[in-house]
CSV table of C-alpha atoms and ligand atoms in Angstrom, one decimal:
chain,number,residue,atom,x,y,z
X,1,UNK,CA,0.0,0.0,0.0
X,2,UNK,CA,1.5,3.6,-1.4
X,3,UNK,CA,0.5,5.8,2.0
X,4,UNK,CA,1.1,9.8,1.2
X,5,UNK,CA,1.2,11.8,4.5
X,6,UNK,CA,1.8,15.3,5.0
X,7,UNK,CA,0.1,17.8,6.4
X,8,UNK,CA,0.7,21.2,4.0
X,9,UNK,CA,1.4,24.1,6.0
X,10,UNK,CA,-0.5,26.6,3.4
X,11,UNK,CA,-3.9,24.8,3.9
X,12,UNK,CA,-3.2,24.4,7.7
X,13,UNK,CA,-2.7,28.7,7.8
X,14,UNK,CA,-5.6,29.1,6.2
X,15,UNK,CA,-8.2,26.3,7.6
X,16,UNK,CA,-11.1,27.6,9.3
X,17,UNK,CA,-11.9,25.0,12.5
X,18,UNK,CA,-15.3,24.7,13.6
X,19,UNK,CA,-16.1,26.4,16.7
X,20,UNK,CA,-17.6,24.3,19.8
X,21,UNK,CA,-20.9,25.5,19.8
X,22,UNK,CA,-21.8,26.1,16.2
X,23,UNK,CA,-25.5,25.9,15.8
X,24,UNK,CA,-26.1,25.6,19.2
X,25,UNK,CA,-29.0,28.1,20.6
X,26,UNK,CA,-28.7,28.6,24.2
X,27,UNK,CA,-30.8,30.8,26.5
X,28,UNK,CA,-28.9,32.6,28.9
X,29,UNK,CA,-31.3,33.7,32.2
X,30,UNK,CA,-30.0,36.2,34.4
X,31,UNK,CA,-30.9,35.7,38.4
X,32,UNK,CA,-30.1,38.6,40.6
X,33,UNK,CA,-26.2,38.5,42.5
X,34,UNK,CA,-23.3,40.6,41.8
X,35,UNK,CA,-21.8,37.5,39.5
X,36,UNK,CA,-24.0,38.7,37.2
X,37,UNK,CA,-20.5,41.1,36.0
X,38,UNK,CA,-19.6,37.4,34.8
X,39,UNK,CA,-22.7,36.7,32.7
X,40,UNK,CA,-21.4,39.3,30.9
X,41,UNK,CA,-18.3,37.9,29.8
X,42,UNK,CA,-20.2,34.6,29.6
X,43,UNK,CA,-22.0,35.9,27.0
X,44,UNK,CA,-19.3,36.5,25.1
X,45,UNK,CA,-17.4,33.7,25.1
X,46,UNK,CA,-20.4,31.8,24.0
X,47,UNK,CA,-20.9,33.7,20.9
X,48,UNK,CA,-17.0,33.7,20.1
X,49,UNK,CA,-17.7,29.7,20.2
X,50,UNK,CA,-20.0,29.8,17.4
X,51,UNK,CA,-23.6,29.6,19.8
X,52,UNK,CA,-26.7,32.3,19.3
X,53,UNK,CA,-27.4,33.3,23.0
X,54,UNK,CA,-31.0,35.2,24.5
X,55,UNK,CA,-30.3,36.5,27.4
X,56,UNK,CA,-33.6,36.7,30.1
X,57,UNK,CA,-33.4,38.3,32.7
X,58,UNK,CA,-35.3,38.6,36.6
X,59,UNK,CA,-35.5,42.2,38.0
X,60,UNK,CA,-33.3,41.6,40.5
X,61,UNK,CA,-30.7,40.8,38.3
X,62,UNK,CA,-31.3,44.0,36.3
X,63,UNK,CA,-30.1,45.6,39.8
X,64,UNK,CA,-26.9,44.5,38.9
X,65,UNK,CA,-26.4,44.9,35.2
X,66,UNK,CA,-27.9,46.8,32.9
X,67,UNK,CA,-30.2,44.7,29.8
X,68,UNK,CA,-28.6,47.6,27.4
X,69,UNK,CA,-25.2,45.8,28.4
X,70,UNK,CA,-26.3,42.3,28.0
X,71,UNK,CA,-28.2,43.1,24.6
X,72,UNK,CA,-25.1,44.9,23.3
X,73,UNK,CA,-23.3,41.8,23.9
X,74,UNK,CA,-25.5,39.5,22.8
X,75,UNK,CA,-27.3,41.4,19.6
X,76,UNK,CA,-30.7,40.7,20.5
X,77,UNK,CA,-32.7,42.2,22.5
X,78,UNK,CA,-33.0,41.1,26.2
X,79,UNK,CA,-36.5,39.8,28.1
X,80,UNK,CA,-37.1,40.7,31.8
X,81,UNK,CA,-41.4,40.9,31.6
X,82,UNK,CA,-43.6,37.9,31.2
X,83,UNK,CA,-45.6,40.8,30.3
X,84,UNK,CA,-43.5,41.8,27.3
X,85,UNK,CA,-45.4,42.9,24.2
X,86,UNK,CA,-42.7,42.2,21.6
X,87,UNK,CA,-44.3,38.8,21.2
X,88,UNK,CA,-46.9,38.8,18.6
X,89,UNK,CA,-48.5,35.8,20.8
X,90,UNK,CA,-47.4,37.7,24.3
X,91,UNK,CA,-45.6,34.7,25.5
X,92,UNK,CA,-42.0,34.8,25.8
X,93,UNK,CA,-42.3,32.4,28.2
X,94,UNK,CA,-43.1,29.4,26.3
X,95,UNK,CA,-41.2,31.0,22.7
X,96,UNK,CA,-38.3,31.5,24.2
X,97,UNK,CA,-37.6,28.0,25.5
X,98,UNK,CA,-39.1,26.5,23.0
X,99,UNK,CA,-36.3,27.5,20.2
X,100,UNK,CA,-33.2,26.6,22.8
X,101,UNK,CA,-30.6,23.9,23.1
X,102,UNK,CA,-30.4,24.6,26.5
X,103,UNK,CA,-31.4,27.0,28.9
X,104,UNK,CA,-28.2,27.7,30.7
X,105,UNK,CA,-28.9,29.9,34.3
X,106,UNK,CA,-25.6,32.4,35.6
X,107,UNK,CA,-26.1,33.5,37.9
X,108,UNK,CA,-28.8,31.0,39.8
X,109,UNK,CA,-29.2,32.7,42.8
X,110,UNK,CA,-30.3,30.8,46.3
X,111,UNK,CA,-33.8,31.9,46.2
X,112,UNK,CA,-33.9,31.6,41.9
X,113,UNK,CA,-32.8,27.8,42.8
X,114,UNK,CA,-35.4,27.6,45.6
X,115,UNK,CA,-38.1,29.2,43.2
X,116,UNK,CA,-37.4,26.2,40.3
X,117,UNK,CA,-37.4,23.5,42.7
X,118,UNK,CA,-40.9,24.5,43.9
X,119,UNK,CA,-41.9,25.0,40.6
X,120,UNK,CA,-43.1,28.5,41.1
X,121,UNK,CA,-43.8,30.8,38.3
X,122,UNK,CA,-44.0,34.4,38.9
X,123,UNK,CA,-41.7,35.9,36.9
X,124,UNK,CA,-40.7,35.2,33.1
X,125,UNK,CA,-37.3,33.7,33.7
X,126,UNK,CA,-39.0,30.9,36.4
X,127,UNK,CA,-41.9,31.1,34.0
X,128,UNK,CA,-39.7,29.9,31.3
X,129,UNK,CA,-37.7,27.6,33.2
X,130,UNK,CA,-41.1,25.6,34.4
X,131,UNK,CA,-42.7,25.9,30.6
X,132,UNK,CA,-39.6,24.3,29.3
X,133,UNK,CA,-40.5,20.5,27.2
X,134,UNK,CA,-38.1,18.9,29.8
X,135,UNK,CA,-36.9,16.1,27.4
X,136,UNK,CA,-35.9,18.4,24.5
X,137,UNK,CA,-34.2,21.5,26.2
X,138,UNK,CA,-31.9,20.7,29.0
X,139,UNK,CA,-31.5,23.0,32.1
X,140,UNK,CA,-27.8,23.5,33.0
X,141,UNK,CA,-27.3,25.9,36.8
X,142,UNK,CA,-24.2,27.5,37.8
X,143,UNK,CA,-25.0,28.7,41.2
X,144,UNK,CA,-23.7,31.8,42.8
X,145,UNK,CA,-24.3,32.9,46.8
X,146,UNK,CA,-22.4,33.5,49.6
X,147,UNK,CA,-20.7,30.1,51.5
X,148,UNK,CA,-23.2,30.1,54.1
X,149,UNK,CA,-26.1,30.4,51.7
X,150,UNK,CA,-24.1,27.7,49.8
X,151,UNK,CA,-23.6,25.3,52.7
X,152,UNK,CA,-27.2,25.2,54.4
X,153,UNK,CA,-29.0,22.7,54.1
X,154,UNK,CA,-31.8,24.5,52.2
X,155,UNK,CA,-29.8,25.3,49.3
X,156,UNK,CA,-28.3,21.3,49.1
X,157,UNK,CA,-31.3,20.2,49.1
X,158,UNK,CA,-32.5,22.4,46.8
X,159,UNK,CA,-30.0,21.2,44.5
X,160,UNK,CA,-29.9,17.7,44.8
X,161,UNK,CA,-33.7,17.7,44.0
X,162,UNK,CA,-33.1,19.9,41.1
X,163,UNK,CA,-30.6,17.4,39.5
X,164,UNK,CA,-33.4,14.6,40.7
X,165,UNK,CA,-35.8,16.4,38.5
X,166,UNK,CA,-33.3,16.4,35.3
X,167,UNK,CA,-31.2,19.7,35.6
X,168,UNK,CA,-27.2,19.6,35.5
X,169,UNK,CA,-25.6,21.3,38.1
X,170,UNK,CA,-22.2,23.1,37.2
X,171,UNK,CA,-20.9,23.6,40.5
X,172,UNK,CA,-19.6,26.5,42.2
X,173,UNK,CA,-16.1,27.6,42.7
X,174,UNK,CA,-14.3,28.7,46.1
X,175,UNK,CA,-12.2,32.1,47.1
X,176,UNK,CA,-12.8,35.6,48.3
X,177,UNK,CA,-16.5,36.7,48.0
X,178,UNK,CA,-17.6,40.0,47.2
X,179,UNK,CA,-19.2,39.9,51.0
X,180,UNK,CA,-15.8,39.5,52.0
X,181,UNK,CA,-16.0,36.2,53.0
X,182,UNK,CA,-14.0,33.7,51.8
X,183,UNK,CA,-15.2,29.7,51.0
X,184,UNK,CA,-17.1,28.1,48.5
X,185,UNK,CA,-20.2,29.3,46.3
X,186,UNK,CA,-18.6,31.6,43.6
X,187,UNK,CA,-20.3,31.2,40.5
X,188,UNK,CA,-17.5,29.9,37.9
X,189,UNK,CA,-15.2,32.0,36.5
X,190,UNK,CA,-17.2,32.4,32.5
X,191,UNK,CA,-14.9,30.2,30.5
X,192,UNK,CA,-15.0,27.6,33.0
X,193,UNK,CA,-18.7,27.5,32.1
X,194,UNK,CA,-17.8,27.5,29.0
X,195,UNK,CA,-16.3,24.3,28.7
X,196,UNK,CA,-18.6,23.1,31.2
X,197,UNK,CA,-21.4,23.7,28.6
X,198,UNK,CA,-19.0,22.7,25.5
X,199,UNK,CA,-19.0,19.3,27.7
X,200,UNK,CA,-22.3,19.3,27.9
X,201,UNK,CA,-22.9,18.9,24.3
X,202,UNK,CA,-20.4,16.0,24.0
X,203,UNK,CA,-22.4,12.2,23.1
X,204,UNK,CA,-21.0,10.5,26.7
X,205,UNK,CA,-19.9,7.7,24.3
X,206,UNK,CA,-17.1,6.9,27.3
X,207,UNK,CA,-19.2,7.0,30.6
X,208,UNK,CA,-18.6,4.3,33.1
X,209,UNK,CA,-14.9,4.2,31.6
X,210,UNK,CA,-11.4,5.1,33.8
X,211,UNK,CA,-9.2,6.6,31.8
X,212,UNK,CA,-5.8,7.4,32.5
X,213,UNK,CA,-3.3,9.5,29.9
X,214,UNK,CA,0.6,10.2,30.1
X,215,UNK,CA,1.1,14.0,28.6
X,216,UNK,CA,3.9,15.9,28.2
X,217,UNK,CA,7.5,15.5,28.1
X,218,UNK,CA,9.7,14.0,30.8
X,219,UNK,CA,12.7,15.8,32.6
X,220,UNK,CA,15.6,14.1,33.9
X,221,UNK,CA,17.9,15.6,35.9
X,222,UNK,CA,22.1,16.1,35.5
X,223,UNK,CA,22.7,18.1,38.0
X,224,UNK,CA,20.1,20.4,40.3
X,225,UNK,CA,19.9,22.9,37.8
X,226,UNK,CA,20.3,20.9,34.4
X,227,UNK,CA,18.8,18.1,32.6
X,228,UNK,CA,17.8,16.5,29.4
X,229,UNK,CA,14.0,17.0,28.1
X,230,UNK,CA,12.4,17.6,24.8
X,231,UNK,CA,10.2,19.8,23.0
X,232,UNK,CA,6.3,17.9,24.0
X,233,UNK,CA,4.2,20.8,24.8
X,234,UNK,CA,2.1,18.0,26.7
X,235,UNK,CA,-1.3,19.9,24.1
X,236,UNK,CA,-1.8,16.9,22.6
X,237,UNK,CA,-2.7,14.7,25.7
X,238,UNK,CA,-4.3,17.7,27.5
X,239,UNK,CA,-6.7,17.5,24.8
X,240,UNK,CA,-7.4,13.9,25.1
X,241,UNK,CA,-7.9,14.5,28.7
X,242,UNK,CA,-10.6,16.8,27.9
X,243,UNK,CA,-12.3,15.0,25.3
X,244,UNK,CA,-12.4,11.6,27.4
X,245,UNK,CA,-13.7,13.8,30.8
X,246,UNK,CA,-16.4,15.6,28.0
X,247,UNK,CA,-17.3,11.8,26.5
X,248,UNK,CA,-18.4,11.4,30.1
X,249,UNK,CA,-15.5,8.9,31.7
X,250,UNK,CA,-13.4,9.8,35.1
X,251,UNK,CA,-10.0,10.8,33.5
X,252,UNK,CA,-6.2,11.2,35.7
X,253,UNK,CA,-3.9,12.8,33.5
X,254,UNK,CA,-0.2,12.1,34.8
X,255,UNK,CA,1.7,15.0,33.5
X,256,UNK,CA,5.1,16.1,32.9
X,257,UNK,CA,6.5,19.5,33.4
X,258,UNK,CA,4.3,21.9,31.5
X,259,UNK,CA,2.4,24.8,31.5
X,260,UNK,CA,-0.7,23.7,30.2
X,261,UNK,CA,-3.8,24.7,32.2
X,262,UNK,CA,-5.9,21.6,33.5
X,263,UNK,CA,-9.2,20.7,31.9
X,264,UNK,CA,-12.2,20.8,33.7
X,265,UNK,CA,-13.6,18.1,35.9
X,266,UNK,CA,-9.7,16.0,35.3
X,267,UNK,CA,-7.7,14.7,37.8
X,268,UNK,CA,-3.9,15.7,37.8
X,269,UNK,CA,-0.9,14.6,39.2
X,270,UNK,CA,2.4,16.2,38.5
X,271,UNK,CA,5.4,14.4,37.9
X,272,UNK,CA,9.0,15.2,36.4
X,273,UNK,CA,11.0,11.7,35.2
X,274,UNK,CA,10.0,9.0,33.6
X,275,UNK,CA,10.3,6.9,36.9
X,276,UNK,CA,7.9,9.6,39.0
X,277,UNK,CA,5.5,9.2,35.6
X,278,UNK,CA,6.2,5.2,35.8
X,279,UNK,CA,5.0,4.8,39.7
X,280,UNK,CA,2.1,7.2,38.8
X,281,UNK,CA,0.9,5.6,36.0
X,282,UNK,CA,1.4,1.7,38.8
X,283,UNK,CA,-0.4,3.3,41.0
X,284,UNK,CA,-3.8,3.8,39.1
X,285,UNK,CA,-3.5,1.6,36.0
X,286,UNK,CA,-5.4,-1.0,38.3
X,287,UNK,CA,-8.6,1.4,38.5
X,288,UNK,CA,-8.5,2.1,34.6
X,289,UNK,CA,-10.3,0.9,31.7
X,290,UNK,CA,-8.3,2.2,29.0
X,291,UNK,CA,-5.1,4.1,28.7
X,292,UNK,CA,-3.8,6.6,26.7
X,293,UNK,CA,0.4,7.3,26.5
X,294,UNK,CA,1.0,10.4,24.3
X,295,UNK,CA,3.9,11.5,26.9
X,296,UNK,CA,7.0,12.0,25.1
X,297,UNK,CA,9.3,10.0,27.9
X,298,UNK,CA,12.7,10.8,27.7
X,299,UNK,CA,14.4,7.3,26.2
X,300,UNK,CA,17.6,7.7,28.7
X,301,UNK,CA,18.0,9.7,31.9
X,302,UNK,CA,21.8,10.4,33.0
X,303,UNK,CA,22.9,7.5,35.3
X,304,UNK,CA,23.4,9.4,38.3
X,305,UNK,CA,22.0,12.7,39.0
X,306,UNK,CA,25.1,15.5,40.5
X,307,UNK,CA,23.9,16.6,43.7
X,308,UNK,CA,25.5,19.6,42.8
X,309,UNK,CA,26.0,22.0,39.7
X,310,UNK,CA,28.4,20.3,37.8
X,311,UNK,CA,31.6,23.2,36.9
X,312,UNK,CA,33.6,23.2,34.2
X,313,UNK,CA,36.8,21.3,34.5
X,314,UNK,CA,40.3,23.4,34.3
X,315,UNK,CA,40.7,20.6,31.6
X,316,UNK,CA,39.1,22.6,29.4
X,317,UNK,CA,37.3,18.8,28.6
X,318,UNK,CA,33.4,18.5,28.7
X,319,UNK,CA,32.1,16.1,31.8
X,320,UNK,CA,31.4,12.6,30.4
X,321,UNK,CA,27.8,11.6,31.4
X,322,UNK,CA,26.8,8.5,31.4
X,323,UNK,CA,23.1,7.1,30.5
X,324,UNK,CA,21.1,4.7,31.5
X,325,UNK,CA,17.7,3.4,29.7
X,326,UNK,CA,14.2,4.6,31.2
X,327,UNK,CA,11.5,2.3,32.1
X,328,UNK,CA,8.6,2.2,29.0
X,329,UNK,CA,5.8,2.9,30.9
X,330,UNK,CA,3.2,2.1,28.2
X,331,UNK,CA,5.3,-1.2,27.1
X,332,UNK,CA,5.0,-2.8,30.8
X,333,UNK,CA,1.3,-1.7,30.7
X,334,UNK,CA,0.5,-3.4,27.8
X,335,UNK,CA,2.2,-6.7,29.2
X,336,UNK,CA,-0.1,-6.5,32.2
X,337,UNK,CA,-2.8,-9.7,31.8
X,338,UNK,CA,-5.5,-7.6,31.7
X,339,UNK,CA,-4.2,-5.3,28.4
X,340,UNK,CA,-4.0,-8.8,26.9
X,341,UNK,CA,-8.0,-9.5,27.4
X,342,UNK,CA,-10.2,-9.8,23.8
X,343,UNK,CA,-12.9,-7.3,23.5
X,344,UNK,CA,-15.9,-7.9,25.6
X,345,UNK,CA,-13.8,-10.0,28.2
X,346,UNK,CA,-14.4,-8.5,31.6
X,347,UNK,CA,-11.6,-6.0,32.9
X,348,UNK,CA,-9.9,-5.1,30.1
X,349,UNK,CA,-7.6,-2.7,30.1
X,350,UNK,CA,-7.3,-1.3,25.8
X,351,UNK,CA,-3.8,0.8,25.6
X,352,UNK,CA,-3.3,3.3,22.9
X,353,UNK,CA,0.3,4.8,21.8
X,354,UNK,CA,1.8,7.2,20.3
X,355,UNK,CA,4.0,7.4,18.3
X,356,UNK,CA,6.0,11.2,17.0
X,357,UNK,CA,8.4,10.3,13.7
X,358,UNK,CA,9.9,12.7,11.7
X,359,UNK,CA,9.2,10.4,8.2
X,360,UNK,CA,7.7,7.9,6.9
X,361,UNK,CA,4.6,7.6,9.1
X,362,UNK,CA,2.7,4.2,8.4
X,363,UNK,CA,6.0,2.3,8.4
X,364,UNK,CA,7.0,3.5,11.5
X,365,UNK,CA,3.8,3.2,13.4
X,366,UNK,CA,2.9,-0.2,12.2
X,367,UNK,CA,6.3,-1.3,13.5
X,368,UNK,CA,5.8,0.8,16.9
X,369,UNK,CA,2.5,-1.0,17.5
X,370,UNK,CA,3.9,-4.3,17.0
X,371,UNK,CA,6.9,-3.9,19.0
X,372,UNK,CA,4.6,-2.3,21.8
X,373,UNK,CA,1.9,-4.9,21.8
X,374,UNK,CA,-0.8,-2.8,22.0
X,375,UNK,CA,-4.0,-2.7,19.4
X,376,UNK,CA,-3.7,0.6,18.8
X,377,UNK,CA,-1.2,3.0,17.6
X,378,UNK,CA,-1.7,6.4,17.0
X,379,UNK,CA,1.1,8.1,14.5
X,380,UNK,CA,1.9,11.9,14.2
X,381,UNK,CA,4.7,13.9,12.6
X,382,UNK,CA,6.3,15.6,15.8
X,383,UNK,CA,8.1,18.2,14.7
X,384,UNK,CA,4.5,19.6,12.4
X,385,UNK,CA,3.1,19.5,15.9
X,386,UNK,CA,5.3,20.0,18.7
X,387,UNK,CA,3.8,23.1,20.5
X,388,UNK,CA,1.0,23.9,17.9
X,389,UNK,CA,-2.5,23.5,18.4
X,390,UNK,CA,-3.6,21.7,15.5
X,391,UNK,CA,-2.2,18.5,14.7
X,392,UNK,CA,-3.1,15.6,11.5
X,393,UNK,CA,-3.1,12.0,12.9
X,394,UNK,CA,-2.8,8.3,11.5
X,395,UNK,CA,-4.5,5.7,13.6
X,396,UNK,CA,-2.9,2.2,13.3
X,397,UNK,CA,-4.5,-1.2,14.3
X,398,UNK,CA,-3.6,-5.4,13.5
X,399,UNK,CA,-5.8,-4.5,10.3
X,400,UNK,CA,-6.8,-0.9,9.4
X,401,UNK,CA,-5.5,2.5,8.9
X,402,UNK,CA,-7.6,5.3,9.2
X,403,UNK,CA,-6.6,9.0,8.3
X,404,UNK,CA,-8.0,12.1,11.0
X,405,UNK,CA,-7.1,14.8,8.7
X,406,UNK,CA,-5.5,17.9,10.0
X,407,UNK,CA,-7.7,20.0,12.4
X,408,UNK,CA,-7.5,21.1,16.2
X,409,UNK,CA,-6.0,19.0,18.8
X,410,UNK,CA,-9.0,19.1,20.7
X,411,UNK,CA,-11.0,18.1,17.3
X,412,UNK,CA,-8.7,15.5,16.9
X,413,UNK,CA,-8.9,14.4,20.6
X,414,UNK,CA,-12.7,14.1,20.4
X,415,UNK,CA,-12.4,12.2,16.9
X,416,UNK,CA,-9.7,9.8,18.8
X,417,UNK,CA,-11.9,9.5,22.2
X,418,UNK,CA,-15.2,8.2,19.7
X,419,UNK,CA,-12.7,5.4,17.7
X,420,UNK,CA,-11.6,4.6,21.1
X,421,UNK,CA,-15.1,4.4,22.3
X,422,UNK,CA,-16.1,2.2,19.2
X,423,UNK,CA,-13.4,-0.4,19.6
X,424,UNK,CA,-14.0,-0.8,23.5
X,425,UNK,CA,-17.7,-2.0,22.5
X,426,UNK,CA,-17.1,-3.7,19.0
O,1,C5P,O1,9.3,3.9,22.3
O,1,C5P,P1,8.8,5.1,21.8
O,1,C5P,O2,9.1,6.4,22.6
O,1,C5P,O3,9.0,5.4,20.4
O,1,C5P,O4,7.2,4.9,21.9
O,1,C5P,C1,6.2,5.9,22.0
O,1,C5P,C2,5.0,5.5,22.8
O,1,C5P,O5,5.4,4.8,24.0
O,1,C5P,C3,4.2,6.7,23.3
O,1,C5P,O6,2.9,6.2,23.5
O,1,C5P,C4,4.9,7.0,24.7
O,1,C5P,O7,4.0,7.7,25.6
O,1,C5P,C5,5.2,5.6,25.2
O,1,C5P,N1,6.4,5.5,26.0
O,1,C5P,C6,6.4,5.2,27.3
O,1,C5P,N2,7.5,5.0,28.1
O,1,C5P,C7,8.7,5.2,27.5
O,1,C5P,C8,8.8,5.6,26.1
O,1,C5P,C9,7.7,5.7,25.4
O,1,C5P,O8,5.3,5.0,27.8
O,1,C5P,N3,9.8,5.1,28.2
């Protein structure tokens, strides 16, 4: 088979990648709190991903922002009266909902949360909220009080009832309050929400599954202020992270040293060398269901670390440094009995690799899965990607090739985390 593989740099400037929420409609309903300065940002960043947003509002939340602001933002006009006349029917409250993907509440105040869960109606946004076909437009809360409001009883049970009767609960975050307080019940900072709602919108073609990913590169210390690493910007299994959390499973991401912020709702643990990533990875693989290596482990570490800086001889001669091979972490996984199980045989463990060439990609991946062991092998061209965000990828198995054409890492992730999701129930 004659395999051509490149990705062309002209076409990858000039690709336009679909943003998350293309298509997607979502009601944005306004409760009354001074988080309400996020809903404004919110906004925003929901129409920068592609999404339509109508923003309703209660008149306590038009105490803190103005509907001129949120209409600005969001181009249409804003709703605060059940009573409002630009309706040719004079219901808002049942048009409104009707055309969303979601209605999506930021602030939900305590007493906007106790309102739903009683099912009380006396305003358009709770109107809308209780008019809403519950099967077809979902009904996603990011609650925003102080920590005492947060904590009582009331409110918990206010919530866990709510989620009872179908809505998703985003959580709250925890710092300094604008009471002056300091604990939990901040609403979520807006692009937290954002990929909380992204998430949402993700088929949960992974739930019930543990997964666990390497990312990043490895670092492995000379000296205390030296060592040998490599270029992995760690994006690539940050995104995979994210997609599996989004496809609905529990996700630990053992990463290396880098700077990459952690996705939402993913377990991290930190490590530097390939031994720290080794025990890491031990420690969990037990719990997992599948598991994804895209670290980029350094092959050889130096055989003994300096416990000093090492000078510069009077020599004038260059140290000699000895190395010694690193453990391969996704080799000794896939040896384990359970990464040997056939599908459907109960707790199997499925292993994807990685593999980052510089030429000649099929060759070199076919050969990397075999040598590996595992059933699938995922090949890239590392240095096209090595720090980029967009990334073209070659998926190897016993049989099959299959071609994920240049687009986002996260794209790509999501593309990955479905084939994955495929083979575990073929
Ligand atoms: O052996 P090589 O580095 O080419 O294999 C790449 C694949 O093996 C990747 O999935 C990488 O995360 C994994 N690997 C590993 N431990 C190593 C070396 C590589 O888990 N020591």
């Amino acid at each position: 088979m004659v395999f051509v593989w490149q990705i062309d740099k002209k076409c990858s400037d000039t690709l336009q990648f679909m943003a998350d929420l293309t298509g997607k409609h979502i009601v944005l309903g306004l409760s009354g709190g001074i988080a309400c300065y996020k809903a404004a940002e919110l906004c925003r960043a929901l129409i920068k991903e592609g999404a339509t947003v109508q923003v309703v509002m209660s008149e306590a939340a038009a105490q803190f922002i103005t509907p001129v602001t949120m209409q600005a933002l969001s181009g249409r006009p804003v709703f605060t009266s059940q009573w409002d006349e630009r309706q040719d029917n004079n219901m808002a409250h049942i048009n409104l909902g009707r055309e969303a993907d979601a209605i999506v509440i930021a602030p939900a105040s305590a007493d906007f949360i106790a309102k739903l869960l009683h099912g009380r109606a006396d305003d358009l946004l709770s109107l809308m909220c209780l008019a809403r076909p519950i099967d077809k437009v979902p009904l996603l809360i990011a609650p925003a009080m102080n920590r005492e409001m947060w904590a009582h009883p009331a409110t918990q049970r206010n919530l866990a009832q709510l989620q009872a009767d179908g809505a998703t609960l985003l959580g709250v975050g925890s710092g300094f309050q604008a009471c002056g307080e300091t604990g939990d019940g901040r609403m979520l900072e807006p692009q937290e929400l954002l990929q909380d709602v992204v998430a949402f919108f993700q088929p949960k073609v992974l739930a019930g599954q543990f997964v666990l990913v390497t990312a990043g590169p490895t670092y492995e210390a000379l000296d205390p202020v030296r060592g040998i690493t490599n270029l992995s910007s760690g994006k690539m299994g940050f995104a995979i992270a994210r997609a599996a959390h989004e496809a609905g499973a529990q996700v630990t991401l053992v990463a290396g040293p880098v700077s990459q912020p952690t996705p939402r709702g993913v377990q991290r643990i930190d490590v530097r060398s390939a031994q720290e990533m080794q025990a890491a990875v031990m420690l969990r693989i037990g719990a997992a269901s599948v598991f994804v290596a895209t670290a980029a482990v350094a092959d050889w570490r130096p055989a003994e670390a300096a416990e000093h800086k090492i000078k510069k001889a009077s020599s004038g001669l260059p140290p000699f440094i000895s190395l010694t091979e690193n453990p391969d972490i996704l080799g000794a996984v896939a040896q384990l009995p359970r990464a040997q199980l056939k599908v459907g045989e109960k707790g199997r463990l499925f292993c994807v690799g990685f593999a980052a060439e510089s030429q000649d990609l099929l060759h070199n991946t076919s050969a990397k899965r075999e040598r590996k062991g595992v059933p699938l092998l995922v090949g890239n061209i590392g240095p096209a990607t090595f720090g980029q965000d967009d990334n073209a990828l070659l998926l190897v198995d016993a049989n099959n090739v299959r071609e994920l054409a240049h687009n986002t890492k996260l794209a790509l992730a999501r593309q990955l985390v479905a084939d994955i999701a495929r083979r575990l129930h073929a």
